[in-house]
mmCIF file of C-alpha atoms in Angstrom:
data_model
loop_
_atom_site.group_PDB
_atom_site.id
_atom_site.type_symbol
_atom_site.label_atom_id
_atom_site.label_comp_id
_atom_site.label_asym_id
_atom_site.label_seq_id
_atom_site.Cartn_x
_atom_site.Cartn_y
_atom_site.Cartn_z
ATOM 1 C CA MET A 1469 -38.327 -1.426 -37.584
ATOM 2 C CA LYS A 1470 -37.824 2.297 -37.016
ATOM 3 C CA THR A 1471 -38.522 1.870 -33.282
ATOM 4 C CA THR A 1472 -36.003 -0.991 -33.115
ATOM 5 C CA ARG A 1473 -33.342 1.142 -34.826
ATOM 6 C CA SER A 1474 -34.019 4.000 -32.400
ATOM 7 C CA LYS A 1475 -33.643 1.731 -29.385
ATOM 8 C CA ALA A 1476 -30.448 0.291 -30.812
ATOM 9 C CA LEU A 1477 -29.055 3.797 -31.331
ATOM 10 C CA LEU A 1478 -29.980 4.799 -27.767
ATOM 11 C CA THR A 1479 -28.250 1.693 -26.390
ATOM 12 C CA TRP A 1480 -25.172 2.325 -28.526
ATOM 13 C CA LEU A 1481 -24.895 5.919 -27.251
ATOM 14 C CA VAL A 1482 -25.580 5.275 -23.572
ATOM 15 C CA LEU A 1483 -23.979 1.892 -22.869
ATOM 16 C CA PRO A 1484 -20.312 3.021 -22.999
ATOM 17 C CA PHE A 1485 -21.045 5.848 -20.551
ATOM 18 C CA ALA A 1486 -22.972 3.547 -18.215
ATOM 19 C CA ALA A 1487 -20.173 0.997 -18.211
ATOM 20 C CA PHE A 1488 -17.578 3.715 -17.624
ATOM 21 C CA TRP A 1489 -19.599 5.227 -14.785
ATOM 22 C CA GLY A 1490 -20.107 1.863 -13.071
ATOM 23 C CA SER A 1491 -16.420 0.924 -13.284
ATOM 24 C CA SER A 1492 -15.473 4.308 -11.838
ATOM 25 C CA LEU A 1493 -17.550 3.794 -8.719
ATOM 26 C CA THR A 1494 -16.155 0.294 -8.228
ATOM 27 C CA ALA A 1495 -12.524 1.436 -8.490
ATOM 28 C CA GLN A 1496 -12.994 4.245 -5.962
ATOM 29 C CA ALA A 1497 -14.117 1.788 -3.285
ATOM 30 C CA ALA A 1498 -10.985 -0.401 -3.423
ATOM 31 C CA PRO A 1499 -8.810 -0.177 -0.224
ATOM 32 C CA ILE A 1500 -5.060 -0.554 0.166
ATOM 33 C CA THR A 1501 -4.844 -3.416 2.618
ATOM 34 C CA TRP A 1502 -2.019 -5.938 2.569
ATOM 35 C CA ASP A 1503 -2.376 -8.829 5.020
ATOM 36 C CA PHE A 1504 -0.296 -11.594 3.315
ATOM 37 C CA ASP A 1505 -3.141 -14.101 3.732
ATOM 38 C CA ALA A 1506 -3.958 -14.865 0.091
ATOM 39 C CA VAL A 1507 -0.671 -16.699 -0.572
ATOM 40 C CA THR A 1508 0.852 -19.961 0.563
ATOM 41 C CA ALA A 1509 3.869 -19.430 2.833
ATOM 42 C CA PRO A 1510 6.701 -18.713 2.206
ATOM 43 C CA ALA A 1511 5.631 -16.874 -0.996
ATOM 44 C CA LEU A 1512 5.134 -13.096 -0.927
ATOM 45 C CA PRO A 1513 2.024 -11.485 -2.458
ATOM 46 C CA ALA A 1514 2.221 -10.158 -6.008
ATOM 47 C CA GLY A 1515 4.001 -6.813 -6.160
ATOM 48 C CA PHE A 1516 6.043 -7.322 -2.992
ATOM 49 C CA THR A 1517 9.807 -7.815 -3.348
ATOM 50 C CA THR A 1518 12.608 -8.628 -0.955
ATOM 51 C CA THR A 1519 16.314 -7.856 -1.226
ATOM 52 C CA GLY A 1520 19.238 -8.154 1.135
ATOM 53 C CA THR A 1521 22.884 -8.648 1.914
ATOM 54 C CA GLY A 1522 24.693 -10.780 4.442
ATOM 55 C CA SER A 1523 23.703 -14.081 6.003
ATOM 56 C CA GLY A 1524 20.267 -15.445 6.804
ATOM 57 C CA ALA A 1525 17.032 -15.685 4.865
ATOM 58 C CA LEU A 1526 15.281 -12.848 3.067
ATOM 59 C CA TRP A 1527 11.739 -11.775 3.959
ATOM 60 C CA VAL A 1528 9.098 -14.494 3.543
ATOM 61 C CA THR A 1529 5.554 -15.146 4.647
ATOM 62 C CA THR A 1530 5.068 -17.449 7.597
ATOM 63 C CA SER A 1531 2.095 -19.087 9.285
ATOM 64 C CA ALA A 1532 3.948 -19.538 12.597
ATOM 65 C CA VAL A 1533 2.971 -16.075 13.896
ATOM 66 C CA ALA A 1534 0.328 -13.743 12.438
ATOM 67 C CA ASP A 1535 -1.861 -10.827 13.426
ATOM 68 C CA THR A 1536 -4.570 -11.964 11.009
ATOM 69 C CA PRO A 1537 -4.168 -15.704 10.290
ATOM 70 C CA PRO A 1538 -2.887 -17.483 8.412
ATOM 71 C CA ASN A 1539 0.181 -15.407 7.469
ATOM 72 C CA SER A 1540 2.474 -12.512 8.290
ATOM 73 C CA ALA A 1541 5.715 -11.320 6.688
ATOM 74 C CA PHE A 1542 8.885 -12.280 8.563
ATOM 75 C CA ALA A 1543 12.655 -11.765 8.540
ATOM 76 C CA PRO A 1544 15.012 -13.414 11.067
ATOM 77 C CA ASP A 1545 17.380 -11.610 13.437
ATOM 78 C CA VAL A 1546 20.646 -13.437 12.698
ATOM 79 C CA ASN A 1547 23.878 -13.376 14.710
ATOM 80 C CA SER A 1548 25.964 -11.854 11.913
ATOM 81 C CA LEU A 1549 25.984 -8.811 9.666
ATOM 82 C CA SER A 1550 22.884 -8.558 7.457
ATOM 83 C CA ASP A 1551 20.525 -6.047 5.855
ATOM 84 C CA LYS A 1552 17.147 -7.364 4.601
ATOM 85 C CA SER A 1553 14.288 -5.337 3.079
ATOM 86 C CA LEU A 1554 10.619 -5.981 2.288
ATOM 87 C CA VAL A 1555 9.315 -3.551 -0.367
ATOM 88 C CA THR A 1556 5.620 -2.893 -1.013
ATOM 89 C CA PRO A 1557 3.956 -2.510 -4.397
ATOM 90 C CA VAL A 1558 3.765 1.016 -5.845
ATOM 91 C CA PHE A 1559 0.770 3.064 -4.701
ATOM 92 C CA THR A 1560 -0.334 6.699 -4.964
ATOM 93 C CA PRO A 1561 -1.390 8.206 -1.606
ATOM 94 C CA ASP A 1562 -3.921 10.998 -1.310
ATOM 95 C CA SER A 1563 -3.271 14.229 0.587
ATOM 96 C CA GLY A 1564 -3.085 13.564 4.316
ATOM 97 C CA ALA A 1565 -2.689 9.802 3.883
ATOM 98 C CA THR A 1566 -1.505 7.621 6.748
ATOM 99 C CA VAL A 1567 -0.028 4.135 6.941
ATOM 100 C CA THR A 1568 -1.006 1.754 9.718
ATOM 101 C CA PHE A 1569 0.520 -1.666 10.262
ATOM 102 C CA ARG A 1570 0.753 -4.336 12.941
ATOM 103 C CA HIS A 1571 4.079 -5.855 13.993
ATOM 104 C CA GLN A 1572 5.934 -7.694 16.701
ATOM 105 C CA TYR A 1573 9.638 -8.336 17.080
ATOM 106 C CA GLY A 1574 12.447 -9.888 19.063
ATOM 107 C CA LEU A 1575 15.646 -8.018 18.155
ATOM 108 C CA GLU A 1576 18.960 -7.698 19.989
ATOM 109 C CA SER A 1577 18.288 -4.505 21.926
ATOM 110 C CA THR A 1578 20.080 -1.376 20.635
ATOM 111 C CA PHE A 1579 22.229 -3.452 18.229
ATOM 112 C CA ASP A 1580 19.740 -4.988 15.764
ATOM 113 C CA GLY A 1581 16.738 -3.022 14.577
ATOM 114 C CA GLY A 1582 13.967 -2.415 12.092
ATOM 115 C CA VAL A 1583 13.115 0.829 10.294
ATOM 116 C CA LEU A 1584 10.430 2.046 7.885
ATOM 117 C CA GLU A 1585 11.671 3.764 4.737
ATOM 118 C CA ILE A 1586 9.969 5.402 1.768
ATOM 119 C CA SER A 1587 10.697 5.995 -1.904
ATOM 120 C CA ILE A 1588 8.782 8.782 -3.653
ATOM 121 C CA ASN A 1589 8.499 8.882 -7.436
ATOM 122 C CA GLY A 1590 11.340 6.386 -7.875
ATOM 123 C CA ALA A 1591 13.876 8.254 -5.723
ATOM 124 C CA ALA A 1592 16.235 6.517 -3.300
ATOM 125 C CA PHE A 1593 14.712 5.122 -0.113
ATOM 126 C CA GLN A 1594 15.118 7.179 3.041
ATOM 127 C CA ASP A 1595 13.779 6.954 6.572
ATOM 128 C CA ILE A 1596 10.103 7.839 6.838
ATOM 129 C CA ILE A 1597 10.884 10.593 9.378
ATOM 130 C CA ALA A 1598 13.782 12.052 7.378
ATOM 131 C CA ALA A 1599 11.470 12.189 4.366
ATOM 132 C CA GLY A 1600 8.978 14.360 6.250
ATOM 133 C CA GLY A 1601 6.639 11.789 7.788
ATOM 134 C CA SER A 1602 5.685 11.622 11.462
ATOM 135 C CA PHE A 1603 4.558 8.881 13.807
ATOM 136 C CA VAL A 1604 1.057 9.087 15.232
ATOM 137 C CA SER A 1605 1.594 6.046 17.468
ATOM 138 C CA GLY A 1606 3.991 3.141 17.902
ATOM 139 C CA GLY A 1607 7.127 4.990 16.788
ATOM 140 C CA TYR A 1608 10.776 3.990 17.071
ATOM 141 C CA THR A 1609 11.968 2.755 20.455
ATOM 142 C CA THR A 1610 15.734 3.295 20.536
ATOM 143 C CA THR A 1611 18.892 4.414 18.712
ATOM 144 C CA ILE A 1612 21.037 1.670 17.163
ATOM 145 C CA SER A 1613 24.607 1.386 18.473
ATOM 146 C CA SER A 1614 27.543 2.258 16.242
ATOM 147 C CA ALA A 1615 29.809 -0.261 17.997
ATOM 148 C CA PHE A 1616 29.346 -3.393 15.840
ATOM 149 C CA SER A 1617 28.967 -2.241 12.226
ATOM 150 C CA SER A 1618 25.170 -2.237 11.968
ATOM 151 C CA PRO A 1619 24.001 -1.011 8.533
ATOM 152 C CA ILE A 1620 21.674 1.409 10.359
ATOM 153 C CA ALA A 1621 24.123 2.453 13.097
ATOM 154 C CA GLY A 1622 23.194 5.755 14.758
ATOM 155 C CA ARG A 1623 19.602 5.683 13.489
ATOM 156 C CA GLN A 1624 16.396 5.414 15.470
ATOM 157 C CA ALA A 1625 14.670 2.062 15.050
ATOM 158 C CA TRP A 1626 12.427 -0.552 16.598
ATOM 159 C CA SER A 1627 14.601 -2.790 18.743
ATOM 160 C CA GLY A 1628 14.381 -5.040 21.802
ATOM 161 C CA SER A 1629 11.343 -7.194 22.557
ATOM 162 C CA GLN A 1630 7.711 -6.670 21.547
ATOM 163 C CA ALA A 1631 6.052 -9.957 22.459
ATOM 164 C CA SER A 1632 2.640 -9.320 20.882
ATOM 165 C CA PHE A 1633 1.421 -7.454 17.833
ATOM 166 C CA MET A 1634 1.343 -3.684 18.278
ATOM 167 C CA THR A 1635 -0.019 -0.943 16.025
ATOM 168 C CA THR A 1636 2.144 1.675 14.377
ATOM 169 C CA GLN A 1637 0.557 4.582 12.524
ATOM 170 C CA VAL A 1638 2.536 7.133 10.540
ATOM 171 C CA ASN A 1639 1.598 10.237 8.578
ATOM 172 C CA LEU A 1640 3.068 10.016 5.088
ATOM 173 C CA PRO A 1641 5.264 12.932 3.950
ATOM 174 C CA PRO A 1642 3.453 15.676 2.013
ATOM 175 C CA ALA A 1643 5.955 15.131 -0.810
ATOM 176 C CA ALA A 1644 4.400 11.675 -1.378
ATOM 177 C CA PHE A 1645 0.874 12.930 -1.993
ATOM 178 C CA SER A 1646 -0.291 12.092 -5.535
ATOM 179 C CA GLN A 1647 3.133 10.584 -6.309
ATOM 180 C CA PRO A 1648 4.090 6.940 -7.009
ATOM 181 C CA THR A 1649 5.261 5.686 -3.617
ATOM 182 C CA GLN A 1650 6.755 2.550 -2.085
ATOM 183 C CA LEU A 1651 7.451 1.588 1.516
ATOM 184 C CA ARG A 1652 10.365 -0.535 2.718
ATOM 185 C CA PHE A 1653 10.512 -2.503 5.954
ATOM 186 C CA ARG A 1654 14.233 -2.858 6.618
ATOM 187 C CA LEU A 1655 15.787 -5.175 9.228
ATOM 188 C CA ALA A 1656 19.505 -4.692 9.940
ATOM 189 C CA THR A 1657 21.715 -6.797 12.226
ATOM 190 C CA ASP A 1658 25.255 -6.303 13.511
ATOM 191 C CA THR A 1659 28.238 -8.665 13.584
ATOM 192 C CA SER A 1660 27.222 -10.832 16.565
ATOM 193 C CA VAL A 1661 24.336 -12.063 18.745
ATOM 194 C CA GLY A 1662 20.938 -12.630 17.219
ATOM 195 C CA SER A 1663 17.388 -13.067 18.439
ATOM 196 C CA THR A 1664 14.123 -14.157 16.790
ATOM 197 C CA GLY A 1665 13.173 -11.563 14.156
ATOM 198 C CA TRP A 1666 10.506 -9.136 12.925
ATOM 199 C CA TRP A 1667 6.918 -9.982 11.947
ATOM 200 C CA VAL A 1668 4.842 -7.455 9.958
ATOM 201 C CA ASP A 1669 1.152 -7.801 9.121
ATOM 202 C CA THR A 1670 -2.037 -5.913 8.177
ATOM 203 C CA ILE A 1671 -0.600 -2.898 6.326
ATOM 204 C CA VAL A 1672 -3.268 -0.292 5.512
ATOM 205 C CA VAL A 1673 -2.878 2.973 3.589
ATOM 206 C CA SER A 1674 -5.782 5.343 4.321
ATOM 207 C CA SER A 1675 -6.851 8.754 3.062
ATOM 208 C CA ALA A 1676 -7.350 11.605 5.505
ATOM 209 C CA GLY A 1677 -10.971 11.675 6.635
ATOM 210 C CA GLY A 1678 -12.105 9.249 3.961
ATOM 211 C CA PRO A 1679 -12.088 5.659 2.733
ATOM 212 C CA PRO A 1680 -8.797 3.944 1.880
ATOM 213 C CA SER A 1681 -7.314 4.541 -1.571
ATOM 214 C CA ALA A 1682 -6.855 1.979 -4.324
ATOM 215 C CA ALA A 1683 -3.681 -0.110 -4.215
ATOM 216 C CA SER A 1684 -1.440 -0.920 -7.137
ATOM 217 C CA VAL A 1685 -3.995 0.155 -9.755
ATOM 218 C CA THR A 1686 -4.482 3.344 -11.697
ATOM 219 C CA PRO A 1687 -7.770 4.804 -10.394
ATOM 220 C CA VAL A 1688 -10.478 5.122 -13.033
ATOM 221 C CA PRO A 1689 -11.694 8.750 -13.220
ATOM 222 C CA THR A 1690 -15.334 9.393 -12.392
ATOM 223 C CA ILE A 1691 -17.752 10.611 -15.005
ATOM 224 C CA GLY A 1692 -18.025 14.009 -13.275
ATOM 225 C CA GLU A 1693 -20.554 16.824 -13.651
ATOM 226 C CA TYR A 1694 -19.758 17.638 -17.277
ATOM 227 C CA GLY A 1695 -19.704 14.010 -18.289
ATOM 228 C CA LEU A 1696 -23.149 13.557 -16.764
ATOM 229 C CA LEU A 1697 -24.464 16.572 -18.676
ATOM 230 C CA ALA A 1698 -23.016 15.128 -21.875
ATOM 231 C CA LEU A 1699 -24.718 11.809 -21.169
ATOM 232 C CA MET A 1700 -28.058 13.553 -20.596
ATOM 233 C CA ALA A 1701 -27.661 15.475 -23.860
ATOM 234 C CA LEU A 1702 -26.960 12.232 -25.752
ATOM 235 C CA VAL A 1703 -30.030 10.569 -24.262
ATOM 236 C CA ALA A 1704 -32.210 13.556 -25.204
ATOM 237 C CA GLY A 1705 -30.778 13.593 -28.727
ATOM 238 C CA ALA A 1706 -31.373 9.878 -29.175
ATOM 239 C CA ALA A 1707 -34.964 10.260 -27.983
ATOM 240 C CA ALA A 1708 -35.559 13.124 -30.442
ATOM 241 C CA PHE A 1709 -34.034 11.052 -33.224
ATOM 242 C CA GLY A 1710 -36.432 8.230 -32.404
ATOM 243 C CA ARG A 1711 -39.479 10.522 -32.437
ATOM 244 C CA ARG A 1712 -38.567 11.946 -35.866
ATOM 245 C CA HIS A 1713 -38.192 8.498 -37.357
ATOM 246 C CA ARG A 1714 -41.401 7.219 -35.837
ATOM 247 C CA ALA A 1715 -43.167 10.229 -37.359
#
């Protein structure tokens, strides 16, 4: 009976730490990867939102064109004034984090365009470059004309024709590190002439020199050096308790 009580006490002391330690390791391994494939088109994945003004549809998922089948996110390039945004879930990037995504587009060259914007800690969205980010590859291709009332007139943007999926990689601004962050894919069109639209797929947020960070969850802290020492002390104490009672 005494041995049974000792084992029960040891289990009671150690089990919470073991469970905590195991969950910590699992949470650290989770990547931020959004590929739009776990939903049925035209629904967006949980946490994504879309807003807009003007004519034409908002952002949706589509199975017509995709980098990784079955789906990508899509907004049409309409022949009238519009401004449509796709906003990611909130995430917390590590120092030196980058964002990589795949996209293709058919947009009226120099008049209709797409931009990447960022909101840090709930602040207003601004262009990723203006916020302090920088393109590693696949950056903006042109400056949008101010002639026909585009909502992003005078700004650099992706515009024209990209007939197959290309990779864009961008360094996130230092101000975003360890802060709640959202990205916004914004497609703006002017008052006339449309084209096909903008497809976005396979968005990945990665840490500098390490595995991707967890998306849309609060990371569980690891047990750490002092926690491990505390666990060892509890085990030793429980063992001593058992020996005294057996005696």
